[in-house]
Short mmCIF file of C-alpha atoms in Angstrom, two decimals:
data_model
loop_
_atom_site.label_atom_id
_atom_site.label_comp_id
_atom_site.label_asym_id
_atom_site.label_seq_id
_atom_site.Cartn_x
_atom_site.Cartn_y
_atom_site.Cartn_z
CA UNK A 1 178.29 158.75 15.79
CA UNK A 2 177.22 158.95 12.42
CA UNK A 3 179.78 158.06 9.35
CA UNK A 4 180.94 159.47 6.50
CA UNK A 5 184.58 157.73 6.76
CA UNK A 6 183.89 154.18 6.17
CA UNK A 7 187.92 154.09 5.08
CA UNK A 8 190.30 156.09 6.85
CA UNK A 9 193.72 156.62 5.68
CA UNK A 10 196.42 156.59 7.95
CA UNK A 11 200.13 157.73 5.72
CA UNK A 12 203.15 156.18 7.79
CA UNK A 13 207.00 156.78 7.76
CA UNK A 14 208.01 155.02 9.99
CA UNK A 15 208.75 157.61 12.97
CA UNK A 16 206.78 158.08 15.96
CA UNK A 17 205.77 161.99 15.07
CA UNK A 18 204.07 160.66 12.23
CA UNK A 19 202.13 157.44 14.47
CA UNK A 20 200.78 160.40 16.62
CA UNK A 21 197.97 160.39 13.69
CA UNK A 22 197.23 156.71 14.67
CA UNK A 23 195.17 157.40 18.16
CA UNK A 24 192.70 160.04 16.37
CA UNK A 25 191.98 157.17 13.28
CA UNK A 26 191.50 154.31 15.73
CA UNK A 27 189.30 156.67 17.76
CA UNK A 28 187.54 157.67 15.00
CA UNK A 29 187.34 153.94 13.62
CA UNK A 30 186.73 151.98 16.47
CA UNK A 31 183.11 154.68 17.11
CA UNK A 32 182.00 154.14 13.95
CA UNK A 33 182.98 150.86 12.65
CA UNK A 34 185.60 151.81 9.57
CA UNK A 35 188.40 150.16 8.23
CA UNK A 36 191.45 151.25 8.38
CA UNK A 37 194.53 151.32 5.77
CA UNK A 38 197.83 152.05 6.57
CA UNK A 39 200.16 153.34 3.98
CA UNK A 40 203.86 153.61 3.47
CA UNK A 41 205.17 154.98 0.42
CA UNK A 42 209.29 154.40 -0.61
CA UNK A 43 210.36 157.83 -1.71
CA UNK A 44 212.05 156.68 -5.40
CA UNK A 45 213.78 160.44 -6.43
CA UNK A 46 215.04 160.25 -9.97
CA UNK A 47 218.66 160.37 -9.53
CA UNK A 48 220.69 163.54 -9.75
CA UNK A 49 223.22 164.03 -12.75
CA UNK A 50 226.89 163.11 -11.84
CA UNK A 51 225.48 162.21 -8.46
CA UNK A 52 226.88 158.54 -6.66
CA UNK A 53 224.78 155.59 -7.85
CA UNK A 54 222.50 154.30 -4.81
CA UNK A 55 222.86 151.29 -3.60
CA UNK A 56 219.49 149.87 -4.96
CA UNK A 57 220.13 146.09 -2.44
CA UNK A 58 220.11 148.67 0.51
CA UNK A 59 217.12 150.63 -0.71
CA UNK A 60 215.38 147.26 -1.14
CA UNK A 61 216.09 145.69 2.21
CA UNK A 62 214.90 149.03 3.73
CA UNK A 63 211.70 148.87 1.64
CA UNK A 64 211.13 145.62 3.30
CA UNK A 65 211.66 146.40 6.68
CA UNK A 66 209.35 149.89 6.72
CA UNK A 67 206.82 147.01 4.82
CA UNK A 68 207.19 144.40 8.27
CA UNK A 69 207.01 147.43 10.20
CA UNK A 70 203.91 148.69 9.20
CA UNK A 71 202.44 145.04 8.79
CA UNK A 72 203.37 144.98 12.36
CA UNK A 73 201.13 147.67 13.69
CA UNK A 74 198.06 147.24 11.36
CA UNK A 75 198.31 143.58 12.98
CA UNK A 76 198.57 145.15 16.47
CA UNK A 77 195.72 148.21 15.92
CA UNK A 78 193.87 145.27 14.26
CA UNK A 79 194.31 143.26 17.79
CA UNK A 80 192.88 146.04 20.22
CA UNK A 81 190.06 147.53 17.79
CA UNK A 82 188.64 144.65 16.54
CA UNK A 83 188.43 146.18 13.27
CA UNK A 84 189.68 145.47 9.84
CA UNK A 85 193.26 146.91 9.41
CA UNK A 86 195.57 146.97 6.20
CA UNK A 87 199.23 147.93 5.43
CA UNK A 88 200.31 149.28 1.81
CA UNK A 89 203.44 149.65 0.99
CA UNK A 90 204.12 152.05 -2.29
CA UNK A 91 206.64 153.19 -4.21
CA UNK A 92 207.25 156.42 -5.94
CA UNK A 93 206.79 160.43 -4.78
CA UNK A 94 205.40 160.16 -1.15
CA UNK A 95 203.05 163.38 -2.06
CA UNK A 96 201.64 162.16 -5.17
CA UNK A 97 201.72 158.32 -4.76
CA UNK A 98 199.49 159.42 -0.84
CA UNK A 99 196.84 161.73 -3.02
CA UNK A 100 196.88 158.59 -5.97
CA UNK A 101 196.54 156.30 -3.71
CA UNK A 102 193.81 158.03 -1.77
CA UNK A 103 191.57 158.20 -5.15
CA UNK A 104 192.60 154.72 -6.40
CA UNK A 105 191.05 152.93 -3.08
CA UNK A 106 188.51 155.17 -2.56
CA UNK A 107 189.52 156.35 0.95
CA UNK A 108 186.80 158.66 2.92
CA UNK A 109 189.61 160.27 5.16
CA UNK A 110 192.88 160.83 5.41
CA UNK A 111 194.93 160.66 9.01
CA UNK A 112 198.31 162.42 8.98
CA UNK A 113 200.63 163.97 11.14
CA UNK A 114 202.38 167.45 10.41
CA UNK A 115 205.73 168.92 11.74
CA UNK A 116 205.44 171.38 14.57
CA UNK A 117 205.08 175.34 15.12
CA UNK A 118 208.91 175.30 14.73
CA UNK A 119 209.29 172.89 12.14
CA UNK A 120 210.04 168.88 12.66
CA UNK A 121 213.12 167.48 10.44
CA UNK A 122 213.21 164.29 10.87
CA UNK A 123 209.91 162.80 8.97
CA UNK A 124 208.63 163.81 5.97
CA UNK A 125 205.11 165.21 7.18
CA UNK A 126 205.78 168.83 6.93
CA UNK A 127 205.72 169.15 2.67
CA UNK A 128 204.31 165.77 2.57
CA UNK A 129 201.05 166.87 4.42
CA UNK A 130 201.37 170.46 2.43
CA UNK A 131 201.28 168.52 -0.79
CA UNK A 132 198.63 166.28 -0.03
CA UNK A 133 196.33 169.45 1.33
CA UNK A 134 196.99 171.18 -1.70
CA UNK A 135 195.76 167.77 -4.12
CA UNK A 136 193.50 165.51 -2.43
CA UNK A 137 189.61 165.86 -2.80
CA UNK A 138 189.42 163.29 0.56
CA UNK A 139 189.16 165.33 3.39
CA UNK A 140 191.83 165.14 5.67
CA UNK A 141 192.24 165.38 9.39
CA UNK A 142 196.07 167.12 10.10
CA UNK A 143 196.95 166.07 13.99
CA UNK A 144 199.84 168.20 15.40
CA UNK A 145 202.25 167.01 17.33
CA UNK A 146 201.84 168.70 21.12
CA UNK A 147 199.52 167.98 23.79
CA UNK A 148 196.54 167.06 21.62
CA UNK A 149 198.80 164.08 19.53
CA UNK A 150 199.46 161.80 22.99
CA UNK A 151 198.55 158.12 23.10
CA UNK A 152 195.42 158.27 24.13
CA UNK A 153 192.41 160.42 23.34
CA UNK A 154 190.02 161.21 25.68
CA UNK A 155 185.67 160.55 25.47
CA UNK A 156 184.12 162.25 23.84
CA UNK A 157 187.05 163.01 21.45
CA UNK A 158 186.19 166.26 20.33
CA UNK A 159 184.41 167.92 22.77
CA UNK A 160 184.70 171.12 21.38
CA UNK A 161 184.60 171.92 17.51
CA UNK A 162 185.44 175.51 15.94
CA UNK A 163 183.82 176.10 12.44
CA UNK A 164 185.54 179.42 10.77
CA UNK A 165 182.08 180.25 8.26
CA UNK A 166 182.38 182.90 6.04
CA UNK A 167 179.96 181.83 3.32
CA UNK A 168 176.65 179.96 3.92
CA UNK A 169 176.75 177.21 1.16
CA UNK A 170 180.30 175.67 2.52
CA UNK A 171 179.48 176.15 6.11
CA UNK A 172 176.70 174.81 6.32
CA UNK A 173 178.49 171.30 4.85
CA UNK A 174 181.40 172.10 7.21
CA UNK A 175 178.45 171.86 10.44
CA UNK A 176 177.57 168.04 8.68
CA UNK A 177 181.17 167.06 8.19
CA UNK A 178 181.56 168.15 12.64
CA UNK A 179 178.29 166.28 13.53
CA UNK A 180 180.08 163.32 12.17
CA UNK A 181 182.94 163.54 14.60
CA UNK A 182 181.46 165.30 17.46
CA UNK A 183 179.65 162.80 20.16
CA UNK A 184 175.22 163.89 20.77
CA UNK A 185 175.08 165.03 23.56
CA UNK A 186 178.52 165.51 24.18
CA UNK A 187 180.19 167.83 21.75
CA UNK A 188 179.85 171.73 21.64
CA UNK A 189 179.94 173.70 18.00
CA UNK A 190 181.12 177.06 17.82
CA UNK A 191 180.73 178.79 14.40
CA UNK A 192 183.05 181.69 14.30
CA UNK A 193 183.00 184.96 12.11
CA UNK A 194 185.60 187.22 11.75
CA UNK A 195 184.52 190.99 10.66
CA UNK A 196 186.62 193.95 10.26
CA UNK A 197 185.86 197.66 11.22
CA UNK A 198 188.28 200.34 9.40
CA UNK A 199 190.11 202.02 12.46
CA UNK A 200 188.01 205.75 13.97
CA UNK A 201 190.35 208.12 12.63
CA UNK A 202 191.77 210.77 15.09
CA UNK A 203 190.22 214.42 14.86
CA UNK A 204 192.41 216.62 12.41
CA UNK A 205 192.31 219.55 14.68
CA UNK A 206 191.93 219.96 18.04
CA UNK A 207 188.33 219.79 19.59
CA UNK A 208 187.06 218.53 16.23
CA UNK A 209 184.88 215.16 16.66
CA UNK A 210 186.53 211.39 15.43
CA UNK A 211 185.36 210.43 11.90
CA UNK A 212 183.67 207.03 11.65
CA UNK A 213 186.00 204.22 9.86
CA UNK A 214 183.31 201.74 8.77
CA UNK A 215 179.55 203.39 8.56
CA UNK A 216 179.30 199.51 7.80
CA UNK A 217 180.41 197.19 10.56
CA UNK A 218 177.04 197.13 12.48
CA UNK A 219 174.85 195.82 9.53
CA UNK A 220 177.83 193.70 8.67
CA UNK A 221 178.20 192.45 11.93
CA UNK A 222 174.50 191.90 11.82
CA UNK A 223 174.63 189.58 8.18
CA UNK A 224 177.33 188.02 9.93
CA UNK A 225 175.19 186.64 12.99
CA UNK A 226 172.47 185.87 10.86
CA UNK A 227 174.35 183.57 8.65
CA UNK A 228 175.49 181.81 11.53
CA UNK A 229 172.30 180.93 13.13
CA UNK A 230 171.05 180.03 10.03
CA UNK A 231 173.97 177.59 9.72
CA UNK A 232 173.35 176.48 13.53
CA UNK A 233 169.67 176.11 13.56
CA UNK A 234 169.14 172.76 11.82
CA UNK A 235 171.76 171.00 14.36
CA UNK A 236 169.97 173.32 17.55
CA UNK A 237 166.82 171.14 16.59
CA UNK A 238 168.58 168.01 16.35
CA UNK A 239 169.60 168.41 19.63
CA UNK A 240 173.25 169.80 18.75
CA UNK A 241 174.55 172.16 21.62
CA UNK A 242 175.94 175.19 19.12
CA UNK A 243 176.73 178.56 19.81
CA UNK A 244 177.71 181.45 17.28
CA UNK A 245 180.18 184.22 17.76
CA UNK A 246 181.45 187.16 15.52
CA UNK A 247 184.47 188.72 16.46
CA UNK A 248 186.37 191.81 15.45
CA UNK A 249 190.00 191.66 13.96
CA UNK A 250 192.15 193.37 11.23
CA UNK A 251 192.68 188.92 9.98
CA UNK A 252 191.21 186.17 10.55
CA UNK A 253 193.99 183.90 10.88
CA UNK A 254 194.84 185.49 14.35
CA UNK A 255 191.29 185.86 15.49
CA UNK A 256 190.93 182.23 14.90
CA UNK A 257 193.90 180.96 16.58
CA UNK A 258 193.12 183.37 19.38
CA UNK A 259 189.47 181.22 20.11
CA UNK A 260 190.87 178.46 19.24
CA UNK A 261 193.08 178.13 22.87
CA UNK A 262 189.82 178.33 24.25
CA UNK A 263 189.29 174.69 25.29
CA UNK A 264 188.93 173.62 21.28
CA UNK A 265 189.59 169.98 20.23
CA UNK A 266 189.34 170.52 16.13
CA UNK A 267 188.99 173.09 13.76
CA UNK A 268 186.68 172.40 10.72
CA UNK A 269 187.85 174.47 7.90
CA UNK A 270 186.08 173.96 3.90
CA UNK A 271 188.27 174.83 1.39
CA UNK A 272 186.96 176.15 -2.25
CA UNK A 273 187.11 173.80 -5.43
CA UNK A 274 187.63 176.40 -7.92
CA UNK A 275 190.68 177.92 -6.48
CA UNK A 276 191.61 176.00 -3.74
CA UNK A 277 194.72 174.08 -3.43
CA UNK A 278 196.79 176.85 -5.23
CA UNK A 279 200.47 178.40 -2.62
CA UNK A 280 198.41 181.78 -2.74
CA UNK A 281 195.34 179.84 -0.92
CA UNK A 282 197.28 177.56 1.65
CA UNK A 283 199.71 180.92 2.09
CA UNK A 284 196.46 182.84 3.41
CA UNK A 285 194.35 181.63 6.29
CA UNK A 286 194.52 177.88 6.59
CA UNK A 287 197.96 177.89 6.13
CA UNK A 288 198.60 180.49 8.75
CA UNK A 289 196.02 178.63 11.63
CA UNK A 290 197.05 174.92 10.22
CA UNK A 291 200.89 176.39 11.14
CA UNK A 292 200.14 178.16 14.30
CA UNK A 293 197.58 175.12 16.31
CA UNK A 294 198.19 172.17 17.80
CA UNK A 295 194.39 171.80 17.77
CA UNK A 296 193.94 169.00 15.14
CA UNK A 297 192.09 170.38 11.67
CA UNK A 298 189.42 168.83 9.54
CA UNK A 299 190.18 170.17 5.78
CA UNK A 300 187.96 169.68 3.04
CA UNK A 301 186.94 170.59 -0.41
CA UNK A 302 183.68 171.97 -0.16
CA UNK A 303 181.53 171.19 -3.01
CA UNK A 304 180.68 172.92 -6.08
CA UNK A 305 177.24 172.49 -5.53
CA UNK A 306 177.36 174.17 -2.43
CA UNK A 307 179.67 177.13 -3.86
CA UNK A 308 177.36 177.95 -6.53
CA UNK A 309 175.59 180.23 -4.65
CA UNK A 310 172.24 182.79 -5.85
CA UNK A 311 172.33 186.17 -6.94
CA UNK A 312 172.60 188.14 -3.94
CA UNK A 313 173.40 185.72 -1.13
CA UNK A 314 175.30 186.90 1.45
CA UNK A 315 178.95 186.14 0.62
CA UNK A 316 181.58 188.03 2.61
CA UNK A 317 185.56 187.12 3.03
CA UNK A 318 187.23 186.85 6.54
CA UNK A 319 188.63 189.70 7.77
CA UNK A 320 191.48 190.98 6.38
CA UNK A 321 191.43 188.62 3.24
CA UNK A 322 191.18 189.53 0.03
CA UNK A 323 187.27 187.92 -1.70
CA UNK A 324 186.86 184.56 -3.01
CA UNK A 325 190.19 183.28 -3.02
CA UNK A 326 190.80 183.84 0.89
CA UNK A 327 191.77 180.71 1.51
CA UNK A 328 188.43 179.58 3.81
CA UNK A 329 184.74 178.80 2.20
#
């Protein structure tokens, strides 16, 4: 497997929901030779007015023991990989000091755990991965807990990837970014559309014909397919086994989720650098499949290169979503 992740991230607090992340990165690591970094960060909230003074000793000696902790199973992950393996301890907002942190060592992926489809109270990885998705320009790779976050991962680890393509620029970087975690030979890539057809309206008086909703969705459904196998034909030669599909729904969020059960191992979504990152994006459709999957997600920020696309070319939103700022690339 090639790599683009010679550093991989892993945020730790200290609970076992959020070490579910640590099978994918050692997977990931161990395959293509990357180091990996470990990083706890000591949530320091300014202090509320009139609120009780905290007990700084205590905060201390707990700082130290998360630190031994996570010294503890770098050492360990460093034992069984054979692979370089750090711990960081930080101090400050977990969010912000994770995305600062991220930049300031130069990290090529980050490996975190989220909370659940019902929510997960006890670690901090439900805002905490929110915030970091909404700042960080390093991709990151958002493991759920459920029957895909277990303690070991199976070979090939993804076997099957789902791309969601809507635009051709930022898809086809989203195929690149799965041929580096998919196994030749091995892994399966499904590029997905999702196209809408206005309902056929019911006849206004009896024995009158249905009127046509969408004199449109054929051709559409045509540009559609094309910009898939356009996306799909560089890694067909390499040897990639890809298949496209365009489905109908009213969103795209559903539609997605609904393929996704299908036997897929991670959903590669780009995300767009001029509006990306903002509630009204991650409220849309990544934030609706990231919070409806267990199926681990690869989020990045696609490129402005890429983005910057000709006069003309096709670029269509998802289904359901409104243009440019739907929330996928």
């Amino acid at each position: 497997m090639n790599t683009d992740y010679p550093l991989i991230m892993i945020p730790l607090d200290g609970s076992t929901t959020a070490e579910r992340a640590l099978p994918f990165a050692g997977a990931i690591a161990r395959r293509a030779g990357s180091r990996m970094e470990l990083v706890y960060v000591h949530d320091e909230e300014l202090p509320v007015a009139n609120a009780p003074t905290l007990d700084t000793g205590w905060e201390d000696e707990r700082t130290v023991e998360m630190a031994r902790a996570i010294r503890t199973v770098a050492e360990r992950l460093a034992r069984e990989s054979g692979l370089g393996v750090t711990a960081v301890t930080l101090r400050g907002h977990i969010g912000s000091s994770l995305v600062q942190h991220a930049i300031a060592s130069a990290a090529d992926l980050i490996v975190m755990t989220t909370h659940g489809r019902s929510g997960f109270s006890h670690a901090w990885f439900g805002s905490v991965a929110e915030h970091v998705i909404h700042s960080a320009t390093t991709p990151v790779l958002v493991v759920r807990p459920g029957d895909h976050a277990r303690a070991d991962v199976p070979e090939p680890l993804f076997r099957h990837v789902l791309l969601p393509i809507d635009r051709e620029h930022s898809g086809v970087e989203a195929m690149q970014r799965a041929l580096t975690l998919g196994t030749p030979g091995r892994t399966t890539y499904t590029l997905l559309t999702v196209v809408s057809a206005l309902p056929v309206l019911p006849p206004l008086y009896p024995g009158e014909g249905a009127l046509a909703g969408d004199p449109d969705f054929e051709r559409r459904g045509a540009d559609a397919s094309a910009l898939l196998e356009r996306i799909a034909a560089p890694a067909r030669t390499a040897g990639a086994a890809t298949e496209v599909r365009v489905v109908t729904h009213e969103r795209a969020a559903p539609a997605i989720l609904q393929v996704a059960e299908s036997g897929i191992d991670l959903i590669v979504i780009p995300t767009h650098p001029r509006s990306s990152f903002s509630r009204a994006l991650l409220g849309s459709v990544v934030d609706k499949v990231m919070r409806g999957t267990t199926v681990p997600l690869l989020l990045f920020r696609a490129s402005e290169a890429l983005e910057a696309l000709p006069a003309g070319a096709l670029r269509q939103p998802f289904a359901g979503e409104a243009g440019p700022d739907s929330g996928l690339a």
